[in-house]
CSV table of C-alpha atoms and ligand atoms in Angstrom, one decimal:
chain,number,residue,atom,x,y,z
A,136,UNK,CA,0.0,0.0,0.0
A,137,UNK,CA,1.4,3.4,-0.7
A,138,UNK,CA,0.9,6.0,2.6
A,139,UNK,CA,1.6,9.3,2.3
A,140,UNK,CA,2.4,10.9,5.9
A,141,UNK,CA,1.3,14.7,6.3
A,142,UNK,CA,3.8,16.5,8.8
A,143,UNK,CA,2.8,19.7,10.0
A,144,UNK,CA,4.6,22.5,12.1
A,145,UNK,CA,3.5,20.9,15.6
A,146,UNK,CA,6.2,20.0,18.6
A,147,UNK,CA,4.6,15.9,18.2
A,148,UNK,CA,6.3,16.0,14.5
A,149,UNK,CA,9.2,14.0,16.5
A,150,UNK,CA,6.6,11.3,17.4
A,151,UNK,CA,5.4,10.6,14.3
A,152,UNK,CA,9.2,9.0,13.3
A,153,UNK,CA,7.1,6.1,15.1
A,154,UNK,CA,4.3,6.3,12.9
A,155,UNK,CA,6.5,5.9,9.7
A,156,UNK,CA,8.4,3.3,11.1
A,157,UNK,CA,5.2,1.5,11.8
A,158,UNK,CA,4.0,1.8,8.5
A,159,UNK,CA,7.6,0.6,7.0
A,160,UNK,CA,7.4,-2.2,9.1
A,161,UNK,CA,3.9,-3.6,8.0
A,162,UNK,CA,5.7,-3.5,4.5
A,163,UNK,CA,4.0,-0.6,2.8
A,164,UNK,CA,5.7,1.9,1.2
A,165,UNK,CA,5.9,5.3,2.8
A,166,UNK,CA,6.1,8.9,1.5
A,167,UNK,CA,6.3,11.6,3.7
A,168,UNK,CA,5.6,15.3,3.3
A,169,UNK,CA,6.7,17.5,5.7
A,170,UNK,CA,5.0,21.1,5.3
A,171,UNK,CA,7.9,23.9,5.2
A,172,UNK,CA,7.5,24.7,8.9
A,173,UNK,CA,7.1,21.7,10.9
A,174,UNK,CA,11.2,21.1,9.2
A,175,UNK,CA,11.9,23.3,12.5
A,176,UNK,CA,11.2,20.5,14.4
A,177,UNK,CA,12.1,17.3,12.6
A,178,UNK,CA,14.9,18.0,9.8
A,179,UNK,CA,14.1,16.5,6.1
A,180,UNK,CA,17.3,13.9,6.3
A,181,UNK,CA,15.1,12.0,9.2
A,182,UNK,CA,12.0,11.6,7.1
A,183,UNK,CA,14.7,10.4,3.9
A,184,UNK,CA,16.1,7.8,6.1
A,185,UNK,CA,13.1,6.4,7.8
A,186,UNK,CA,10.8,6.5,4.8
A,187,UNK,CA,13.8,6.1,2.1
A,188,UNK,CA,12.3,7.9,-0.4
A,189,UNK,CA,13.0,11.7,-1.3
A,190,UNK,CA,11.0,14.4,0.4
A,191,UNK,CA,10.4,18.2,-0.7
A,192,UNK,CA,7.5,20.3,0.7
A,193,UNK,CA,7.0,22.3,-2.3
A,194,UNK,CA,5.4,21.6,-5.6
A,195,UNK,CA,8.3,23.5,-7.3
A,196,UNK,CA,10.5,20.3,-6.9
A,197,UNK,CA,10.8,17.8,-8.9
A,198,UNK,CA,8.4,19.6,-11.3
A,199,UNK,CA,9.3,17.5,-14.3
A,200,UNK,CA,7.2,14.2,-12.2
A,201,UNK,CA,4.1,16.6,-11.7
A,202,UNK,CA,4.4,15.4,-8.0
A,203,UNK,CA,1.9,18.2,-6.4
A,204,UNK,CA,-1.0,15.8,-8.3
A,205,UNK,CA,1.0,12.1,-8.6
A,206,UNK,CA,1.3,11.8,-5.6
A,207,UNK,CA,-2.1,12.4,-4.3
A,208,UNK,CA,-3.7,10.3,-6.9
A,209,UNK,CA,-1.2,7.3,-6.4
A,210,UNK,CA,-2.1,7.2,-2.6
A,211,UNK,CA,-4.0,4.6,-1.2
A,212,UNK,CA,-3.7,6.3,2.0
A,213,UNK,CA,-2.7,9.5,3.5
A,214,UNK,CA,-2.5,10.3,7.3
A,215,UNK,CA,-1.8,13.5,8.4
A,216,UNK,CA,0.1,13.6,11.9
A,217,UNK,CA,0.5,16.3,13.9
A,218,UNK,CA,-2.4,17.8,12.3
A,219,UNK,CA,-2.1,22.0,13.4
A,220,UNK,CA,-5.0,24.2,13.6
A,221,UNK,CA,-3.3,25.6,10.9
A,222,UNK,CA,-3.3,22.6,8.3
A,223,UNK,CA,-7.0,22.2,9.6
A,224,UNK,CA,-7.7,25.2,8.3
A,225,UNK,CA,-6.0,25.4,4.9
A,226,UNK,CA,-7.2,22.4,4.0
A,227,UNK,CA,-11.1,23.3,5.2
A,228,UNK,CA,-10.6,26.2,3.0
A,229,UNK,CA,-9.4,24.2,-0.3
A,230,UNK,CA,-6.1,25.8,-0.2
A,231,UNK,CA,-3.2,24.8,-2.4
A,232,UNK,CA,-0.4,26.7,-1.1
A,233,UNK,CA,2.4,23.4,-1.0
A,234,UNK,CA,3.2,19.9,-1.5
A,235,UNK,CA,1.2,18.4,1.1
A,236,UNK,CA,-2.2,20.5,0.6
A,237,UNK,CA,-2.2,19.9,-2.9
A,238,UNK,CA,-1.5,16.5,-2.5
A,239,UNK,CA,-4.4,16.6,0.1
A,240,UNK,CA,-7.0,17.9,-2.9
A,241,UNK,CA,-6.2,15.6,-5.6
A,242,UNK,CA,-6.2,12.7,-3.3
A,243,UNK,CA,-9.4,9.9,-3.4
A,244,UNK,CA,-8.3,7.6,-1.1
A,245,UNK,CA,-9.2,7.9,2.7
A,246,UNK,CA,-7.3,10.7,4.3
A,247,UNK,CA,-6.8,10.4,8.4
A,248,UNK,CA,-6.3,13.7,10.7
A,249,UNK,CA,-4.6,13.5,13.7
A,250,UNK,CA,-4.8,16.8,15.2
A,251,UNK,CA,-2.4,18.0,18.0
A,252,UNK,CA,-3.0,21.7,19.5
A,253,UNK,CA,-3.5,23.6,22.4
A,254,UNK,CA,-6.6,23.3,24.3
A,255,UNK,CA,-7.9,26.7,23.1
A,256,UNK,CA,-6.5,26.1,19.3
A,257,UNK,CA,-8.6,23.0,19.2
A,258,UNK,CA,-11.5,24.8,21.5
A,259,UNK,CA,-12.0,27.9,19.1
A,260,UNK,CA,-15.0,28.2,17.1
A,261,UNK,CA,-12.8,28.3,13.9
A,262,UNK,CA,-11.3,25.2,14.0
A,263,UNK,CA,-14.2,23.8,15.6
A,264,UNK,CA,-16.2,24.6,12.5
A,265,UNK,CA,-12.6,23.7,9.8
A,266,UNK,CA,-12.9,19.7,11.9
A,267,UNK,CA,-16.9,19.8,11.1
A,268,UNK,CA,-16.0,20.8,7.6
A,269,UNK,CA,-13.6,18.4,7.0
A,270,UNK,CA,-15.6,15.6,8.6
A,271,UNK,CA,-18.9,16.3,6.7
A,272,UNK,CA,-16.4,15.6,3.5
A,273,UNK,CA,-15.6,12.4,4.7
A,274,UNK,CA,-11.9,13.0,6.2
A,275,UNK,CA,-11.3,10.8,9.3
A,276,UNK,CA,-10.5,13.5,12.2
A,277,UNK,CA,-9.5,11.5,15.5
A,278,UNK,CA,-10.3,13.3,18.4
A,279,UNK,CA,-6.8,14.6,20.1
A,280,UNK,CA,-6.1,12.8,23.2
A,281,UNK,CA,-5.7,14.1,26.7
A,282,UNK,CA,-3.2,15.2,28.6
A,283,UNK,CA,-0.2,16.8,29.2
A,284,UNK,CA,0.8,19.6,26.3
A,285,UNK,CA,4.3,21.4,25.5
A,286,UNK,CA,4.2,23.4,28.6
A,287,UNK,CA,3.0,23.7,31.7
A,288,UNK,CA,-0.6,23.1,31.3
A,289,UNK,CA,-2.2,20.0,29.9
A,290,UNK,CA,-5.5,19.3,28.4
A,291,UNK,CA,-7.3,18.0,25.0
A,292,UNK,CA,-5.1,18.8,21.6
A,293,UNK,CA,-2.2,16.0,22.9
A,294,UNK,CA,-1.4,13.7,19.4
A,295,UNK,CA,-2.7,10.4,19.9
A,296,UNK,CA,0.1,7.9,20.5
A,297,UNK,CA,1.4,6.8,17.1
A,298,UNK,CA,0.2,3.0,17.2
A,299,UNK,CA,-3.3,4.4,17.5
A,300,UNK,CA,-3.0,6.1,14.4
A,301,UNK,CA,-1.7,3.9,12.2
A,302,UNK,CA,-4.0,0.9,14.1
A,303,UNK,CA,-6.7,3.8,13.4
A,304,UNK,CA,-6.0,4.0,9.9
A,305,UNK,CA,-5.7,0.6,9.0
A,306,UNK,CA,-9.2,0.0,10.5
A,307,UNK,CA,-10.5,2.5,7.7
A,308,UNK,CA,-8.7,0.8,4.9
A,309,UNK,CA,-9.2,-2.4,5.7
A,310,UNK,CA,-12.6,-1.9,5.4
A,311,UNK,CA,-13.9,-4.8,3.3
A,312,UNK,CA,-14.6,-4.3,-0.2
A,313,UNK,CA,-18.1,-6.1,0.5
A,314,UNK,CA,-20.2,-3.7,-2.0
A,315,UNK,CA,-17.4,-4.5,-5.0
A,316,UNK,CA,-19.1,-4.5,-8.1
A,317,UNK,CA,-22.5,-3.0,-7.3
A,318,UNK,CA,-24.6,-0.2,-8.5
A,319,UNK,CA,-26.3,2.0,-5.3
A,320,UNK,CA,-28.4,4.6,-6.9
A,321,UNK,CA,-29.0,7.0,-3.9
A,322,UNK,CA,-31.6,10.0,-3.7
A,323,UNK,CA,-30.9,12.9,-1.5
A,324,UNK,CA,-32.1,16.2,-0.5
A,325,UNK,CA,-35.0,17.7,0.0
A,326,UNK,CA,-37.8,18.2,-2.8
A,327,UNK,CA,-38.9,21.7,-4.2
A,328,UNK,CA,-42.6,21.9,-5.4
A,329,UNK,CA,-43.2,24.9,-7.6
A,330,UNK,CA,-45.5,27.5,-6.8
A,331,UNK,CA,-45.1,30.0,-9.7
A,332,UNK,CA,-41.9,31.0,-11.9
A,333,UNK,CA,-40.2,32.2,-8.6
A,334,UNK,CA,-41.6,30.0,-5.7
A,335,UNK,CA,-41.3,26.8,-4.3
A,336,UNK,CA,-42.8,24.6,-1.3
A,337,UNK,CA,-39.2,23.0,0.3
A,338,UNK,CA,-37.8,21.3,3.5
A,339,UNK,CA,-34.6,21.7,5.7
A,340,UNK,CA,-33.2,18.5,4.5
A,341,UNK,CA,-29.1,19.3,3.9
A,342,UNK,CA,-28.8,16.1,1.9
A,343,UNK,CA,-25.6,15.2,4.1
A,344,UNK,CA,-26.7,11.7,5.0
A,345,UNK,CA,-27.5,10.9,1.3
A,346,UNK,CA,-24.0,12.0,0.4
A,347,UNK,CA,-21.9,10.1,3.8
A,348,UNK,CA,-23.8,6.9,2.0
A,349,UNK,CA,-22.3,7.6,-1.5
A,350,UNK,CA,-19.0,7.9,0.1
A,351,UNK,CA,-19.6,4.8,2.3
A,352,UNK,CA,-20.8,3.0,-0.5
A,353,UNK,CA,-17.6,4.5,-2.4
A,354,UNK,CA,-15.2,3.3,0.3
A,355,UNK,CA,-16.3,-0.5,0.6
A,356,UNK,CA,-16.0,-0.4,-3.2
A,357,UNK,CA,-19.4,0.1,-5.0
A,358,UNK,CA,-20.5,2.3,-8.1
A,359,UNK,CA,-22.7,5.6,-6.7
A,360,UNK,CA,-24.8,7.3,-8.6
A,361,UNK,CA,-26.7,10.5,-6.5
A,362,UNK,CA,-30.6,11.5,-7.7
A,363,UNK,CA,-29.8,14.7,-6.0
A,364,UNK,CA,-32.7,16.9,-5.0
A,365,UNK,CA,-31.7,20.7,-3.6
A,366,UNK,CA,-28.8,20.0,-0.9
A,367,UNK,CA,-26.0,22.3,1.2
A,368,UNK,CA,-23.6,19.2,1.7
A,369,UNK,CA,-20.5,18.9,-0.6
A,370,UNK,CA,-20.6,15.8,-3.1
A,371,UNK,CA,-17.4,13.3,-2.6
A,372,UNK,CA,-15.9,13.2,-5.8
A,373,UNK,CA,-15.8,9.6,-8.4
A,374,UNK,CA,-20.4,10.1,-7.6
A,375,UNK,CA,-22.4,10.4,-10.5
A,376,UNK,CA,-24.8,13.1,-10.1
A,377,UNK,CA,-28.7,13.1,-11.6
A,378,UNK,CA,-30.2,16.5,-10.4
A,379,UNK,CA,-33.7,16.3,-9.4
A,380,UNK,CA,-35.9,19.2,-8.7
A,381,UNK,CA,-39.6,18.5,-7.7
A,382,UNK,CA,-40.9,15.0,-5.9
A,383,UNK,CA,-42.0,14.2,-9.4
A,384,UNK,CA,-38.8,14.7,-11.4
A,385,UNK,CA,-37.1,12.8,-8.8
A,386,UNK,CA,-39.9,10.0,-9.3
A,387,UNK,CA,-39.0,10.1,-13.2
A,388,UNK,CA,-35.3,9.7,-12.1
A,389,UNK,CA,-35.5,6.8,-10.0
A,390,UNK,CA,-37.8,5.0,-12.1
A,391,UNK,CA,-34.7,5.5,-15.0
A,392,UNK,CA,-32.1,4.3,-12.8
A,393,UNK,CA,-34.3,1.5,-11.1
A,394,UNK,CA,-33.5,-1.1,-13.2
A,395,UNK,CA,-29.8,-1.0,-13.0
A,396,UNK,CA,-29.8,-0.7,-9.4
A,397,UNK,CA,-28.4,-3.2,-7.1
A,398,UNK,CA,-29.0,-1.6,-4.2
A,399,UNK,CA,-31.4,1.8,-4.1
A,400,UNK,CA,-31.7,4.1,-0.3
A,401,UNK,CA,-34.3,6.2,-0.4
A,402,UNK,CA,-32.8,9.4,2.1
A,403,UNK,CA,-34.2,12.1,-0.1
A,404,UNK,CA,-36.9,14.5,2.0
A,405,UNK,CA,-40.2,14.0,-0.6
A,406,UNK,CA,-42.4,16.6,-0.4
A,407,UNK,CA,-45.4,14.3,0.3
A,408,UNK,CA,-47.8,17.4,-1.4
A,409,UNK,CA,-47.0,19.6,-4.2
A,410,UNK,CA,-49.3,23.1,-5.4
A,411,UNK,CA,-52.2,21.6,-7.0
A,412,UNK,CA,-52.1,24.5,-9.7
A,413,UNK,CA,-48.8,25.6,-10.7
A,414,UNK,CA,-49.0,29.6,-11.8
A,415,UNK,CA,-47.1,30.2,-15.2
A,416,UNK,CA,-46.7,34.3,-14.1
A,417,UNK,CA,-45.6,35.4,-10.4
A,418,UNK,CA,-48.5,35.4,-8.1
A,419,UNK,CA,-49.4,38.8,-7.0
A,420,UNK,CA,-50.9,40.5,-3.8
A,421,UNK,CA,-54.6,40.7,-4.8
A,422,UNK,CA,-56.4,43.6,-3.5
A,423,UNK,CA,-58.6,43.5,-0.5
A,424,UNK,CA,-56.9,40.3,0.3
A,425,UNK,CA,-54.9,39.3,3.8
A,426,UNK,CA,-55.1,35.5,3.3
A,427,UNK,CA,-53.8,33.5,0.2
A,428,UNK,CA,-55.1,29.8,-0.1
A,429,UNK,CA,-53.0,27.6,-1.9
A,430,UNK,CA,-54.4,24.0,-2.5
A,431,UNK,CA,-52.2,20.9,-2.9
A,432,UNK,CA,-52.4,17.7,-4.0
A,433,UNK,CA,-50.2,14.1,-2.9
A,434,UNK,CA,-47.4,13.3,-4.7
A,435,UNK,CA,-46.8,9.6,-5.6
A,436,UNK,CA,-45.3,7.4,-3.1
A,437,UNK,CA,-42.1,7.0,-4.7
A,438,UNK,CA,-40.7,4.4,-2.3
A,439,UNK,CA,-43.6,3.0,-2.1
A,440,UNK,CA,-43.7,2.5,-6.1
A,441,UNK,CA,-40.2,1.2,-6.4
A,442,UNK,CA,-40.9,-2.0,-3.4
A,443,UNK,CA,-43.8,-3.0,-5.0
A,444,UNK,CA,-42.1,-2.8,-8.6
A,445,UNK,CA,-38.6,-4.4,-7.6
A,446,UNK,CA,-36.2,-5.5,-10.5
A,447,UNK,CA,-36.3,-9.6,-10.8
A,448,UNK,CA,-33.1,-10.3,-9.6
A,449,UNK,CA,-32.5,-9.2,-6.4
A,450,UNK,CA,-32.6,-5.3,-5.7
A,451,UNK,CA,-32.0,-4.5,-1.7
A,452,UNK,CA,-34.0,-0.8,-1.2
A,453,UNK,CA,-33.8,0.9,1.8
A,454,UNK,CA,-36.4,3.2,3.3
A,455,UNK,CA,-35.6,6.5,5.4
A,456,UNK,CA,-38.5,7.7,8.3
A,457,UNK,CA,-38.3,11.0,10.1
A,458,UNK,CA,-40.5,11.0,12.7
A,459,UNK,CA,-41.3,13.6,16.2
A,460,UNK,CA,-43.4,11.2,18.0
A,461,UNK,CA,-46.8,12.6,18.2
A,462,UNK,CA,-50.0,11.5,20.8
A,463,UNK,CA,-50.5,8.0,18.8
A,464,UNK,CA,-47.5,7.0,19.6
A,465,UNK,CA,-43.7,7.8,19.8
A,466,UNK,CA,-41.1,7.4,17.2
A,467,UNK,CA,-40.4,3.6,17.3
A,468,UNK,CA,-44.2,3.1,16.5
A,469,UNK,CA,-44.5,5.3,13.9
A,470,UNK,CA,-41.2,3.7,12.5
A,471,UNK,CA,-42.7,0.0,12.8
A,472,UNK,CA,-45.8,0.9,10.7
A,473,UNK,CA,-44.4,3.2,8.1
A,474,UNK,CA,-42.1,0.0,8.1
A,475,UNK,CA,-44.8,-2.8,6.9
A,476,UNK,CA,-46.7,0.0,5.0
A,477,UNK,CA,-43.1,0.7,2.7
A,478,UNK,CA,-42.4,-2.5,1.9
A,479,UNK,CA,-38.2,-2.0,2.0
A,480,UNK,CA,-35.9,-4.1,3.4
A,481,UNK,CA,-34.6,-1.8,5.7
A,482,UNK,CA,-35.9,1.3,7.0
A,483,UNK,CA,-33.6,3.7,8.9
A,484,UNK,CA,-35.6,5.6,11.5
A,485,UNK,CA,-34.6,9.0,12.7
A,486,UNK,CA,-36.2,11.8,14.9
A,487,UNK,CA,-36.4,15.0,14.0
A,488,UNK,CA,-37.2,18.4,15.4
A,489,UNK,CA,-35.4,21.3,16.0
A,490,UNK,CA,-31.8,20.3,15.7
A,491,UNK,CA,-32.1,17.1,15.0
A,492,UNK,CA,-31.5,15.1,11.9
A,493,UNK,CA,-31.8,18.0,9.6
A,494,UNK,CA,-28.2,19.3,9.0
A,495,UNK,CA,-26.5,18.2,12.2
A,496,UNK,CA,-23.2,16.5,11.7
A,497,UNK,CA,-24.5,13.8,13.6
A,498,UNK,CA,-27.3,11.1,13.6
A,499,UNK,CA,-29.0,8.9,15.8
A,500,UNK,CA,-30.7,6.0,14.0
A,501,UNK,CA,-32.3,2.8,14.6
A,502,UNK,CA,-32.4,0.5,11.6
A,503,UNK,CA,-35.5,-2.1,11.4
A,504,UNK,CA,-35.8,-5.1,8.9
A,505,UNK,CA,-39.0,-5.5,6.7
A,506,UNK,CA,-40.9,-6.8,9.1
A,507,UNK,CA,-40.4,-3.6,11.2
A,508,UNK,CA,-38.4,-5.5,13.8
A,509,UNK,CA,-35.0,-3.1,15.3
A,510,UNK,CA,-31.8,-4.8,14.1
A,511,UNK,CA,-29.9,-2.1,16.0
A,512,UNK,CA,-29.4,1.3,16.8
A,513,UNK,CA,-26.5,3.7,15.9
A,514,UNK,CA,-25.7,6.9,16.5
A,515,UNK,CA,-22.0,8.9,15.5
A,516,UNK,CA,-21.1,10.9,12.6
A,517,UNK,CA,-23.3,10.3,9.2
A,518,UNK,CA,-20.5,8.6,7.7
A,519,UNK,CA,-20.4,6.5,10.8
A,520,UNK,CA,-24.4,5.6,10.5
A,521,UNK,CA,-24.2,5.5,6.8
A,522,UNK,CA,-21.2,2.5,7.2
A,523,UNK,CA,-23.6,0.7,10.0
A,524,UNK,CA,-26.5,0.6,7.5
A,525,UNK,CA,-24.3,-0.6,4.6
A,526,UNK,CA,-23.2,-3.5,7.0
A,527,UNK,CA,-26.9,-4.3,7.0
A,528,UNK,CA,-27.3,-4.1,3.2
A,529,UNK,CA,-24.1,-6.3,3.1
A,530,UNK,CA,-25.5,-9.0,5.2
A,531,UNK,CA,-28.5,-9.1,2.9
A,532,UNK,CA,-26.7,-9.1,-0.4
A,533,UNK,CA,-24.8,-11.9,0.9
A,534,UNK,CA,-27.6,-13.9,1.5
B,779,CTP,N1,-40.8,9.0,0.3
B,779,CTP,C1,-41.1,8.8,-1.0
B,779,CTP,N2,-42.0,9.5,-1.6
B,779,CTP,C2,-42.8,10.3,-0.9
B,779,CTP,C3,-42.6,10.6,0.4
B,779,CTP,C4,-41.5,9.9,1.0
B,779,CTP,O1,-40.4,8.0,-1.6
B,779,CTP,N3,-43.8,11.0,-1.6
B,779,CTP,C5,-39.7,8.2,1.0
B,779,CTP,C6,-38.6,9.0,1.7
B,779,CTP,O2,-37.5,9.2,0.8
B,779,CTP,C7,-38.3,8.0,2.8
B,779,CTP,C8,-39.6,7.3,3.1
B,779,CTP,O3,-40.4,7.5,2.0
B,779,CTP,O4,-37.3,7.1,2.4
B,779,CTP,C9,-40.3,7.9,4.3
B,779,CTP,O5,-40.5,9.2,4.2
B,779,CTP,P1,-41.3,10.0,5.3
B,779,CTP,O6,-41.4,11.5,4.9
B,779,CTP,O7,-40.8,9.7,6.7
B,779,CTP,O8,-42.7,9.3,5.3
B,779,CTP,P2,-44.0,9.5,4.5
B,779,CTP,O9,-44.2,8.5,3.5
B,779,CTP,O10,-44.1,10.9,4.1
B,779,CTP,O11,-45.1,9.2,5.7
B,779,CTP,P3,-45.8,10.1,6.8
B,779,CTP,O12,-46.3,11.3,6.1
B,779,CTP,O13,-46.8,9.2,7.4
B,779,CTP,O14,-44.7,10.4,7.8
């Protein structure tokens, strides 16, 4: 395997020696790039002779090998360790300004962070909000451990020892290819029904749990293709993308794709009605009026319609539910029914409300089987949830 080692300006550069030797010793093949700053704490001659391979820090050497993109395409790995508030940042921001960033942005395997900081670097709101960047892409950010710092004081920002890094990454690319050679067609996002040439009925949905599947699905190997209603979250790259606007294009899109679908998760937020009339000029203020009624009308069940028309061969479709809870019953029980009434083989059960589920970095799921019966309950980062309900989709396929 080829592992690119990141090496920022941080004190903990000396610990990650470790880390390369680790990776030297499992027999994969190591590069390391140092950025210009953290050479103040471990020289470039250490990094040569543990990793044995040349290392520069800018994209100006060895220009004739177009290294600042080789490099990040060739990797099957990269692990960044110490990670500063400073790399966090640059790389949150897309930047491109040396070897290791721009190795960073043309990279498609999975990238690790390791952050080391001060307690009040890794506190701040800024690189609070660069780590929830980063992990809403799909980076792996480990949390920093706890303890003693540089000086005096101790706290969280310490580097986590260096055999938890590497065991940490290996975890994440070990990750079986158990989705090789299948096609999940994913919708995401949430619906917009139009109104009149400038106005449309939507919903808060960010479309960031539809996209940590496609990279999920990505990472353990599969072929993605996104139906992607209007949605804030950031695409992972290698994802074909089918833009959908209203419940019923997205209807239209599925039904195209449905055939050639292995496996087909349902996350998008349907607008279950749509404006029974749509107004071919902007609607205007009448006179004399306060109130304007607008009717609407159901849109097609669209999950509903693709269980009840599955491909022959076997098709594995997965339902979503967001549910408050309500005086019938709480969110389990709604879950259950809309379960039996769906028809999937798995539907993913999440409550919502005011922040919750609807573009949080986090989820909180329990996944129940056809027969609306829990399997389990996750909760974690949406990449985290969207692996748990792959594993379930994997146990079925491999029925
Ligand atoms: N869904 C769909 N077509 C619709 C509405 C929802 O395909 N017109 C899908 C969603 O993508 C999701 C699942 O059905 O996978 C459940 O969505 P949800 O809004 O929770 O359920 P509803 O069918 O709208 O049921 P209810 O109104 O009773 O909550």
């Amino acid at each position: 395997m080829r592992v690119v080692v990141g090496v920022s300006g941080g004190i903990a550069a000396y610990k990650v020696a470790h880390l390369v030797r680790f990776f030297k010793e499992l027999g994969h093949s190591v590069k390391v790039i140092p950025t210009q700053t953290s050479l103040n704490f471990v020289g470039a001659a250490t990094w040569e002779a543990l990793s044995g391979q040349p290392v520069s820090t800018s994209v100006f050497d060895a220009v004739d090998e177009v290294q600042h993109v080789r490099i990040g395409q060739e990797a099957d790995l990269i692990v960044i360790a110490p990670a500063t508030a400073d790399i966090v940042a640059r790389i949150a921001a897309g930047r491109t300004d040396d070897l290791l960033t721009a190795t960073v942005l043309t990279a498609t395997c999975p990238i690790v962070v390791a952050p080391a900081m001060h307690t009040e670097m890794w506190n701040n709101p800024a690189t609070a909000a660069n780590v929830a960047t980063l992990r809403a892409r799909g980076f792996h950010v480990m949390d920093p451990a706890v303890g003693r710092l540089t000086g005096k004081d101790s706290g969280a920002g310490r580097l986590p020892e260096p055999q938890d890094i590497g065991a940490f990454a290996l975890d994440i690319v070990g990750r079986t290819k158990d989705l090789a050679g299948m096609h999940v067609v994913i919708s995401a996002g949430g619906t917009r029904e139009p109104l009149d040439p400038v106005r449309y009925l939507g919903n808060h949905s960010s479309g960031l749990q539809g996209t940590s599947l496609a990279r999920a699905a990505l990472e353990r190997g599969a072929r993605v293709t996104l139906v992607a209603a209007s949605m804030t979250a950031p695409v992972p790259g290698n994802v074909t993308v089918v833009p959908a606007g209203s419940a019923l294009e997205l209807r239209e899109r599925m039904l195209e794709l449905k055939q050639d679908a292995d496996v087909i998760i349902m996350t998008a937020a349907v607008a279950d009605f749509r404006p029974a009339h749509y107004a071919d000029a902007k609607i205007k203020k009448a006179d004399g009026s306060d109130e304007l009624t607008i009717s609407l009308v159901k849109n097609p069940d669209i999950l509903k319609e693709l269980t009840s028309a599955r491909r022959e061969s076997g098709q594995i479709i997965v339902g979503f539910a967001a549910e408050t809870g309500d005086s019938q019953g709480d969110v389990l029980y709604h879950g259950r029914n809309k379960a039996l009434r769906k028809g999937a083989d798995l539907l993913v059960v999440n409550e919502v409300g005011e922040a919750k589920g609807f573009g949080t970095a986090d989820n909180s799921v329990v996944i129940l089987d056809n027969e609306g019966e829990p399997l389990g309950e996750t909760s974690g980062t949406k990449l985290e949830v969207a692996h748990a309900i792959l594993d379930q989709v994997a146990r079925i396929a491999a029925r």
